[in-house]
Amino acid sequence: MPEKKNVASSQETLLKVEHLCQYFKENKAVDDVSFEVKKGEVFGLVGESGCGKTTTGRSIIKLYNITSGNVYFKGERIAAGTGSYKWEIEKAKKAYTALKKSGVSGEKLKDAKKKRDEVIAEQKKQIRLAQEDQKRRRAVTDIQMIFQDPIASIDPRMTVRQIIAEGLVIRGEKDQKKIDEEVYRVLELVGLVREHAGRYPHEFSGGQRQRIGVARAVVMNPELIIADEPVSALDVSIQAQVINLLDDLRHKMGLTILFIAHDLSVVKYFSDRIGVMYYGKMVELADSDELFKHPLHPYTRSLLSAIPLPDPHYEKQRQRITYVPLKEHDYTVDKPSFREVAPGHFVHCNDAEFARYKEQMKGN
Ligand SMILES: Nc1ncnc2c1ncn2[C@@H]1O[C@H](COP(=O)(O)OP(=O)(O)OP(=O)(O)O)[C@@H](O)[C@H]1O
Ligand SMILES: [Mg+2]
């Protein structure tokens, strides 16, 4: 893994994900997730299989009509869900019906009805605005996504040249000479050579294929790259090469990266900040160093306990902690939410846990 370099990521927010919900029927794949990515930073998103990392990425690039919440890119709303507004309408209707049933009448009931209708009108307005933004469906080519095996799903009869150029062609570029120049430029940028342009994906190794995937993304000159487990399928030695390449491009192109991974060891040195997801929820978010020094949420602790270190003494003592939510939290009355425990350090917790975490941070 590369040495962590201190890249001054700016304070400008490039991407803002706000109360994002993506439900697949009963399955709350992403449930009220909020985070911001600053321009120039690498934001690591980690968590076990099925916790909603890919769904978060796909929601950002508008592959779904999100259930609820907002996604802003450079201050412009690029995705908007209508769920929260619809839920507010339901709530207002229910409250009014309950009041009526309880026997309230006259002026009081009239007032309540007026209030309900105001809520409904306001929420309907928000729904219309969200639908307008959603419909605009501006092709957000400034955001590109790299997948685990990015060219596995591509027609094997396409040459590397065609694979890399596809986005440019879709964007409307017709000048073949210009396209070729771009293809050669990015091939070299990712550590391949122009002679590779005429070959087919199956002629390449896993690491090289991932480089082609990176080339395919950077040829669009994006500002943000969402890299979804780009190294999970690769040997450890090759993993470091691909991460080094992304780190290199980050500096050369001023890229911002949302880096998705299963485990913390991959993102540790590369990320400025890390968000930890568990079953559709963001459970902890902090600066990388801070998260490793002061992990608060028990799930983060369990992830950390799974990382082996090249220290035999530590390894002998290392105990894997398993996270059993029912044993850790009592959320029957005191409900949890995402709260800032220390500056920039957020944890999903209830009042009692919040007080305990604060105390814990004081001791550090
Ligand atoms: N298109 C879909 N339709 C229905 N359910 C889906 C869809 N995509 C994902 N899911 C479900 O949403 C949940 C989150 O899936 P997601 O792929 O986002 O997880 P992940 O964190 O990326 O996992 P992995 O580390 O295995 O890639 C899972 O329960 C999954 O089965
Ligand atoms: Mg995934």
Coordinates of C-alpha atoms and ligand atoms in Angstrom, one line a residue:
M1 CA 0.0 0.0 0.0
P2 CA 1.3 3.5 -0.8
E3 CA 2.5 5.8 1.9
K4 CA -0.1 8.2 3.0
K5 CA 0.6 11.6 1.5
N6 CA -0.9 14.6 3.0
V7 CA -2.9 16.1 0.2
A8 CA -4.5 19.2 1.1
S9 CA -8.1 18.5 0.3
S10 CA -10.0 21.7 0.1
Q11 CA -13.0 22.7 2.2
E12 CA -15.1 22.9 -0.9
T13 CA -17.8 20.2 -0.9
L14 CA -17.9 18.4 -4.2
L15 CA -20.5 15.8 -3.4
K16 CA -23.2 15.9 -0.8
V17 CA -25.3 12.9 0.0
E18 CA -28.3 13.9 2.2
H19 CA -30.6 11.4 4.0
L20 CA -30.2 9.0 1.1
C21 CA -32.6 6.1 1.1
Q22 CA -32.7 3.4 -1.5
Y23 CA -35.3 0.7 -0.8
F24 CA -35.9 -2.4 -2.8
K25 CA -39.4 -3.3 -1.6
E26 CA -38.9 -4.3 2.0
N27 CA -35.2 -4.3 1.8
K28 CA -33.7 -1.0 3.0
A29 CA -30.5 -1.3 1.1
V30 CA -29.5 2.2 2.0
D31 CA -31.3 3.9 4.9
D32 CA -30.9 7.5 5.7
V33 CA -27.2 7.8 4.8
S34 CA -25.6 11.3 4.8
F35 CA -22.0 12.3 4.1
E36 CA -20.0 14.9 2.2
V37 CA -16.9 14.5 0.0
K38 CA -14.6 17.4 -0.2
K39 CA -12.9 18.4 -3.5
G40 CA -9.5 16.6 -3.8
E41 CA -10.1 14.0 -1.0
V42 CA -10.3 10.3 -1.0
F43 CA -13.3 9.2 1.0
G44 CA -13.3 5.5 1.9
L45 CA -16.6 3.7 2.2
V46 CA -16.3 0.3 4.0
G47 CA -18.5 -2.4 5.3
E48 CA -19.3 -6.1 4.9
S49 CA -21.0 -7.6 1.9
G50 CA -24.6 -6.5 1.3
C51 CA -24.4 -3.4 3.6
G52 CA -25.3 -1.1 0.7
K53 CA -22.0 0.3 -0.6
T54 CA -22.6 -0.4 -4.3
T55 CA -26.2 0.8 -4.0
T56 CA -24.9 4.1 -2.5
G57 CA -22.5 4.5 -5.5
R58 CA -25.1 3.6 -8.1
S59 CA -27.6 6.0 -6.5
I60 CA -25.1 8.8 -6.8
I61 CA -24.6 8.2 -10.5
K62 CA -28.4 8.1 -11.0
L63 CA -28.8 4.5 -11.9
Y64 CA -31.8 4.4 -9.7
N65 CA -34.7 6.8 -8.9
I66 CA -33.8 7.1 -5.3
T67 CA -36.5 6.4 -2.7
S68 CA -35.8 9.4 -0.6
G69 CA -33.1 12.0 0.1
N70 CA -30.9 14.2 -2.1
V71 CA -27.6 14.1 -3.9
Y72 CA -25.9 17.4 -4.7
F73 CA -22.9 17.7 -7.0
K74 CA -21.1 21.1 -6.9
G75 CA -24.1 22.5 -5.2
E76 CA -26.6 21.3 -7.8
R77 CA -29.2 18.7 -6.9
I78 CA -28.6 15.8 -9.3
A79 CA -30.8 13.2 -7.6
A80 CA -33.8 13.6 -5.5
G81 CA -36.2 11.1 -3.9
T82 CA -39.8 11.9 -3.0
G83 CA -40.1 9.4 -0.1
S84 CA -39.7 11.8 2.8
Y85 CA -42.3 14.2 1.5
K86 CA -44.8 11.3 1.0
W87 CA -44.1 10.1 4.5
E88 CA -44.7 13.6 5.9
I89 CA -48.1 13.7 4.1
E90 CA -49.0 10.3 5.5
K91 CA -48.0 11.4 9.0
A92 CA -50.1 14.6 8.7
K93 CA -53.1 12.7 7.5
K94 CA -52.8 10.1 10.3
A95 CA -52.4 12.8 13.0
Y96 CA -55.5 14.5 11.8
T97 CA -57.6 11.3 11.6
A98 CA -56.4 10.4 15.1
L99 CA -57.4 13.8 16.4
K100 CA -60.9 13.5 14.8
K101 CA -61.4 10.0 16.2
S102 CA -60.4 11.3 19.7
G103 CA -63.6 13.4 19.6
V104 CA -62.1 16.8 19.0
S105 CA -64.4 19.1 17.1
G106 CA -65.3 22.7 16.3
E107 CA -62.6 25.4 15.9
K108 CA -59.8 23.1 17.1
L109 CA -60.6 20.4 14.5
K110 CA -60.9 23.1 11.9
D111 CA -57.4 24.5 12.8
A112 CA -56.0 21.0 12.7
K113 CA -57.5 20.5 9.2
K114 CA -56.0 23.7 8.0
K115 CA -52.6 22.8 9.3
R116 CA -52.8 19.3 7.7
D117 CA -53.7 20.9 4.4
E118 CA -50.8 23.3 4.6
V119 CA -48.4 20.4 5.3
I120 CA -49.8 18.5 2.3
A121 CA -49.6 21.5 0.0
E122 CA -46.0 22.2 1.0
Q123 CA -44.9 18.5 0.6
K124 CA -46.6 18.3 -2.8
K125 CA -44.6 21.3 -3.9
Q126 CA -41.4 19.6 -2.7
I127 CA -42.4 16.4 -4.6
R128 CA -42.9 18.4 -7.8
L129 CA -39.5 20.1 -7.4
A130 CA -37.8 16.8 -6.7
Q131 CA -39.5 15.2 -9.8
E132 CA -38.3 18.1 -12.0
D133 CA -34.7 17.7 -10.8
Q134 CA -34.9 13.9 -11.2
K135 CA -36.3 14.2 -14.7
R136 CA -33.7 16.6 -15.8
R137 CA -31.4 13.5 -15.7
R138 CA -28.4 15.6 -16.8
A139 CA -25.9 13.1 -17.9
V140 CA -23.4 13.5 -15.1
T141 CA -20.2 12.7 -16.9
D142 CA -18.3 14.5 -14.3
I143 CA -18.8 11.5 -12.1
Q144 CA -17.4 8.1 -13.3
M145 CA -17.7 4.8 -11.6
I146 CA -15.1 2.0 -11.7
F147 CA -16.3 -1.5 -10.9
Q148 CA -14.7 -4.5 -9.4
D149 CA -14.1 -6.1 -12.8
P150 CA -15.1 -3.2 -15.0
I151 CA -14.7 -4.9 -18.3
A152 CA -16.2 -8.3 -17.4
S153 CA -19.7 -7.1 -18.5
I154 CA -18.4 -5.6 -21.8
D155 CA -18.8 -7.3 -25.2
P156 CA -15.5 -9.4 -25.5
R157 CA -15.4 -8.6 -29.2
M158 CA -14.7 -4.9 -28.4
T159 CA -11.1 -3.8 -28.7
V160 CA -9.5 -1.8 -25.9
R161 CA -9.7 1.2 -28.1
Q162 CA -13.5 0.8 -28.5
I163 CA -13.9 0.1 -24.8
I164 CA -12.1 3.2 -23.7
A165 CA -13.6 5.4 -26.4
E166 CA -17.2 4.4 -25.8
G167 CA -18.0 7.2 -23.4
L168 CA -16.5 9.8 -25.8
V169 CA -18.6 8.4 -28.7
I170 CA -21.8 8.5 -26.6
R171 CA -21.0 12.0 -25.7
G172 CA -21.0 12.8 -29.4
E173 CA -17.3 12.9 -30.4
K174 CA -17.0 11.9 -34.0
D175 CA -13.4 12.9 -34.9
Q176 CA -11.6 9.5 -35.0
K177 CA -8.2 11.0 -34.9
K178 CA -9.1 13.0 -31.8
I179 CA -10.6 9.9 -30.2
D180 CA -7.4 7.9 -31.0
E181 CA -5.2 10.6 -29.4
E182 CA -7.3 10.5 -26.3
V183 CA -7.2 6.7 -26.1
Y184 CA -3.4 6.7 -26.4
R185 CA -3.1 9.5 -23.9
V186 CA -5.1 7.7 -21.2
L187 CA -3.5 4.3 -22.0
E188 CA -0.1 5.9 -21.2
L189 CA -1.6 7.7 -18.2
V190 CA -2.6 4.4 -16.6
G191 CA 0.7 2.7 -17.3
L192 CA -0.2 0.8 -20.5
V193 CA 1.1 1.5 -24.0
R194 CA -0.7 2.6 -27.2
E195 CA 0.0 -0.8 -28.8
H196 CA -2.6 -2.2 -26.4
A197 CA -5.4 -0.3 -28.1
G198 CA -6.0 -2.9 -30.8
R199 CA -6.1 -5.9 -28.4
Y200 CA -9.0 -7.6 -26.7
P201 CA -9.8 -7.6 -23.0
H202 CA -9.1 -11.4 -22.5
E203 CA -5.5 -10.8 -23.6
F204 CA -4.8 -8.9 -20.4
S205 CA -4.1 -9.8 -16.8
G206 CA -6.4 -8.8 -13.9
G207 CA -4.3 -5.9 -13.0
Q208 CA -4.1 -4.7 -16.6
R209 CA -7.8 -5.1 -17.0
Q210 CA -8.3 -2.9 -14.0
R211 CA -6.0 -0.3 -15.6
I212 CA -8.2 -0.4 -18.7
G213 CA -11.2 0.2 -16.4
V214 CA -9.5 3.2 -14.9
A215 CA -8.6 4.5 -18.4
R216 CA -12.2 4.2 -19.4
A217 CA -13.2 6.4 -16.5
V218 CA -10.5 9.0 -16.7
V219 CA -10.9 9.5 -20.5
M220 CA -14.2 11.3 -19.6
N221 CA -12.1 13.8 -17.6
P222 CA -14.3 13.4 -14.5
E223 CA -14.0 15.3 -11.3
L224 CA -15.2 12.5 -9.1
I225 CA -14.5 8.8 -9.5
I226 CA -16.5 6.2 -7.6
A227 CA -14.2 3.2 -7.4
D228 CA -16.3 0.2 -6.3
E229 CA -14.0 -2.4 -4.9
P230 CA -11.6 -1.9 -7.8
V231 CA -8.9 -4.1 -6.2
S232 CA -10.9 -6.8 -4.4
A233 CA -10.5 -9.4 -7.1
L234 CA -6.7 -8.8 -7.5
D235 CA -3.7 -10.3 -5.8
V236 CA -2.3 -8.3 -2.9
S237 CA 0.8 -7.3 -4.8
I238 CA -1.3 -6.0 -7.8
Q239 CA -3.7 -4.3 -5.4
A240 CA -1.0 -1.9 -4.3
Q241 CA -0.1 -1.1 -7.9
V242 CA -3.7 -0.2 -8.8
I243 CA -4.1 1.9 -5.6
N244 CA -0.8 3.6 -6.4
L245 CA -2.1 4.4 -9.9
L246 CA -5.3 5.9 -8.5
D247 CA -3.3 7.9 -6.0
D248 CA -1.0 9.1 -8.8
L249 CA -4.0 10.2 -10.9
R250 CA -5.5 11.9 -8.0
H251 CA -2.5 14.2 -7.8
K252 CA -2.0 14.6 -11.6
M253 CA -5.7 15.3 -12.4
G254 CA -6.9 16.7 -9.1
L255 CA -9.4 13.9 -8.8
T256 CA -11.7 13.3 -6.0
I257 CA -12.3 9.6 -5.2
L258 CA -15.0 7.8 -3.4
F259 CA -13.3 4.5 -2.7
I260 CA -15.5 1.5 -1.8
A261 CA -13.9 -1.5 0.0
H262 CA -14.8 -4.5 2.1
D263 CA -12.2 -4.0 4.8
L264 CA -10.4 -1.2 6.4
S265 CA -6.9 -2.3 5.6
V266 CA -7.2 -1.4 2.0
V267 CA -8.5 2.1 2.6
K268 CA -6.4 2.9 5.6
Y269 CA -3.4 4.7 3.9
F270 CA -5.3 5.9 0.9
S271 CA -8.3 7.6 2.4
D272 CA -8.4 11.0 4.1
R273 CA -11.7 10.2 5.7
I274 CA -13.6 6.9 6.2
G275 CA -17.3 6.1 6.5
V276 CA -18.3 2.7 7.9
M277 CA -21.6 1.2 6.8
Y278 CA -23.6 -1.6 8.4
Y279 CA -26.9 -2.9 7.0
G280 CA -27.8 0.2 5.1
K281 CA -26.8 2.6 7.8
M282 CA -23.7 4.8 8.1
V283 CA -22.5 3.9 11.7
E284 CA -19.3 5.9 12.0
L285 CA -17.5 8.6 10.0
A286 CA -14.2 10.2 10.8
D287 CA -10.8 11.2 9.6
S288 CA -8.8 8.1 8.7
D289 CA -6.3 8.4 11.5
E290 CA -9.0 9.3 14.0
L291 CA -11.0 6.3 13.1
F292 CA -8.1 4.0 13.7
K293 CA -7.0 5.7 16.9
H294 CA -10.4 6.1 18.5
P295 CA -13.0 3.8 17.0
L296 CA -16.2 4.2 18.9
H297 CA -19.0 2.2 17.2
P298 CA -18.7 -1.6 18.1
Y299 CA -19.0 -2.5 14.5
T300 CA -16.0 -0.4 13.6
R301 CA -14.1 -2.1 16.4
S302 CA -15.0 -5.5 15.1
L303 CA -13.8 -4.5 11.6
L304 CA -10.5 -3.2 13.1
S305 CA -10.0 -6.4 15.1
A306 CA -10.1 -8.3 11.8
I307 CA -7.0 -6.6 10.4
P308 CA -3.9 -8.7 10.8
L309 CA -0.7 -6.8 11.5
P310 CA 2.8 -7.9 10.6
D311 CA 3.7 -7.9 14.3
P312 CA 3.9 -11.5 15.7
H313 CA 3.5 -10.3 19.3
Y314 CA 0.3 -8.4 18.4
E315 CA -0.9 -11.2 16.3
K316 CA -0.7 -13.7 19.2
Q317 CA -2.8 -11.4 21.3
R318 CA -5.2 -10.2 18.6
Q319 CA -8.7 -11.2 19.4
R320 CA -11.4 -10.9 16.8
I321 CA -14.4 -9.1 18.1
T322 CA -17.8 -10.1 16.6
Y323 CA -20.5 -7.5 16.4
V324 CA -23.8 -8.6 17.7
P325 CA -26.2 -5.6 17.5
L326 CA -28.7 -6.9 20.0
K327 CA -26.1 -7.4 22.6
E328 CA -24.6 -4.0 22.0
H329 CA -27.5 -1.7 21.8
D330 CA -30.9 -1.2 23.4
Y331 CA -32.8 1.0 21.0
T332 CA -36.3 0.2 22.3
V333 CA -37.0 3.6 23.9
D334 CA -33.8 5.7 23.4
K335 CA -33.6 5.9 19.6
P336 CA -30.4 6.3 17.7
S337 CA -29.4 8.9 15.1
F338 CA -26.1 10.0 13.4
R339 CA -24.4 12.4 15.8
E340 CA -21.1 14.3 16.0
V341 CA -19.3 13.0 19.0
A342 CA -16.1 15.0 18.4
P343 CA -15.4 17.6 15.7
G344 CA -15.7 15.7 12.4
H345 CA -16.3 12.4 14.2
F346 CA -19.8 11.0 13.7
V347 CA -21.3 7.9 15.3
H348 CA -24.8 6.3 14.9
C349 CA -25.9 6.2 18.6
N350 CA -28.6 7.0 21.0
D351 CA -28.5 9.5 24.0
A352 CA -27.0 7.0 26.4
E353 CA -24.3 5.9 24.0
F354 CA -23.6 9.5 22.9
A355 CA -22.8 10.4 26.6
R356 CA -20.6 7.3 27.0
Y357 CA -18.7 8.0 23.7
K358 CA -18.1 11.6 24.8
E359 CA -16.7 10.4 28.1
Q360 CA -14.5 7.9 26.2
M361 CA -13.1 10.6 24.0
K362 CA -12.3 12.7 27.0
G363 CA -10.1 9.9 28.4
N364 CA -8.2 9.7 25.1
Ligands
LIG1 N1 -31.1 -4.0 -8.0 C1 -31.4 -4.6 -6.8 N2 -32.6 -5.1 -6.6 C2 -33.0 -5.6 -5.4 N3 -32.1 -5.7 -4.3 C3 -30.9 -5.2 -4.5 C4 -30.5 -4.6 -5.8 N4 -29.2 -4.2 -5.6 C5 -28.8 -4.5 -4.4 N5 -29.8 -5.1 -3.7 C6 -29.8 -5.5 -2.3 O1 -29.4 -4.4 -1.5 C7 -28.6 -4.7 -0.5 C8 -27.3 -4.0 -0.6 O2 -26.6 -4.4 -1.7 P1 -25.2 -3.8 -2.3 O3 -24.8 -4.4 -3.5 O4 -25.3 -2.3 -2.3 O5 -24.2 -4.2 -1.1 P2 -22.6 -4.0 -1.1 O6 -22.3 -3.4 0.2 O7 -22.1 -3.4 -2.3 O8 -22.1 -5.5 -1.0 P3 -20.7 -6.2 -1.6 O9 -19.6 -5.8 -0.7 O10 -21.1 -7.7 -1.6 O11 -20.6 -5.7 -3.0 C9 -28.4 -6.2 -0.5 O12 -29.3 -6.8 0.4 C10 -28.8 -6.5 -2.0 O13 -29.3 -7.8 -2.0
MG2 MG -20.8 -3.9 -3.8

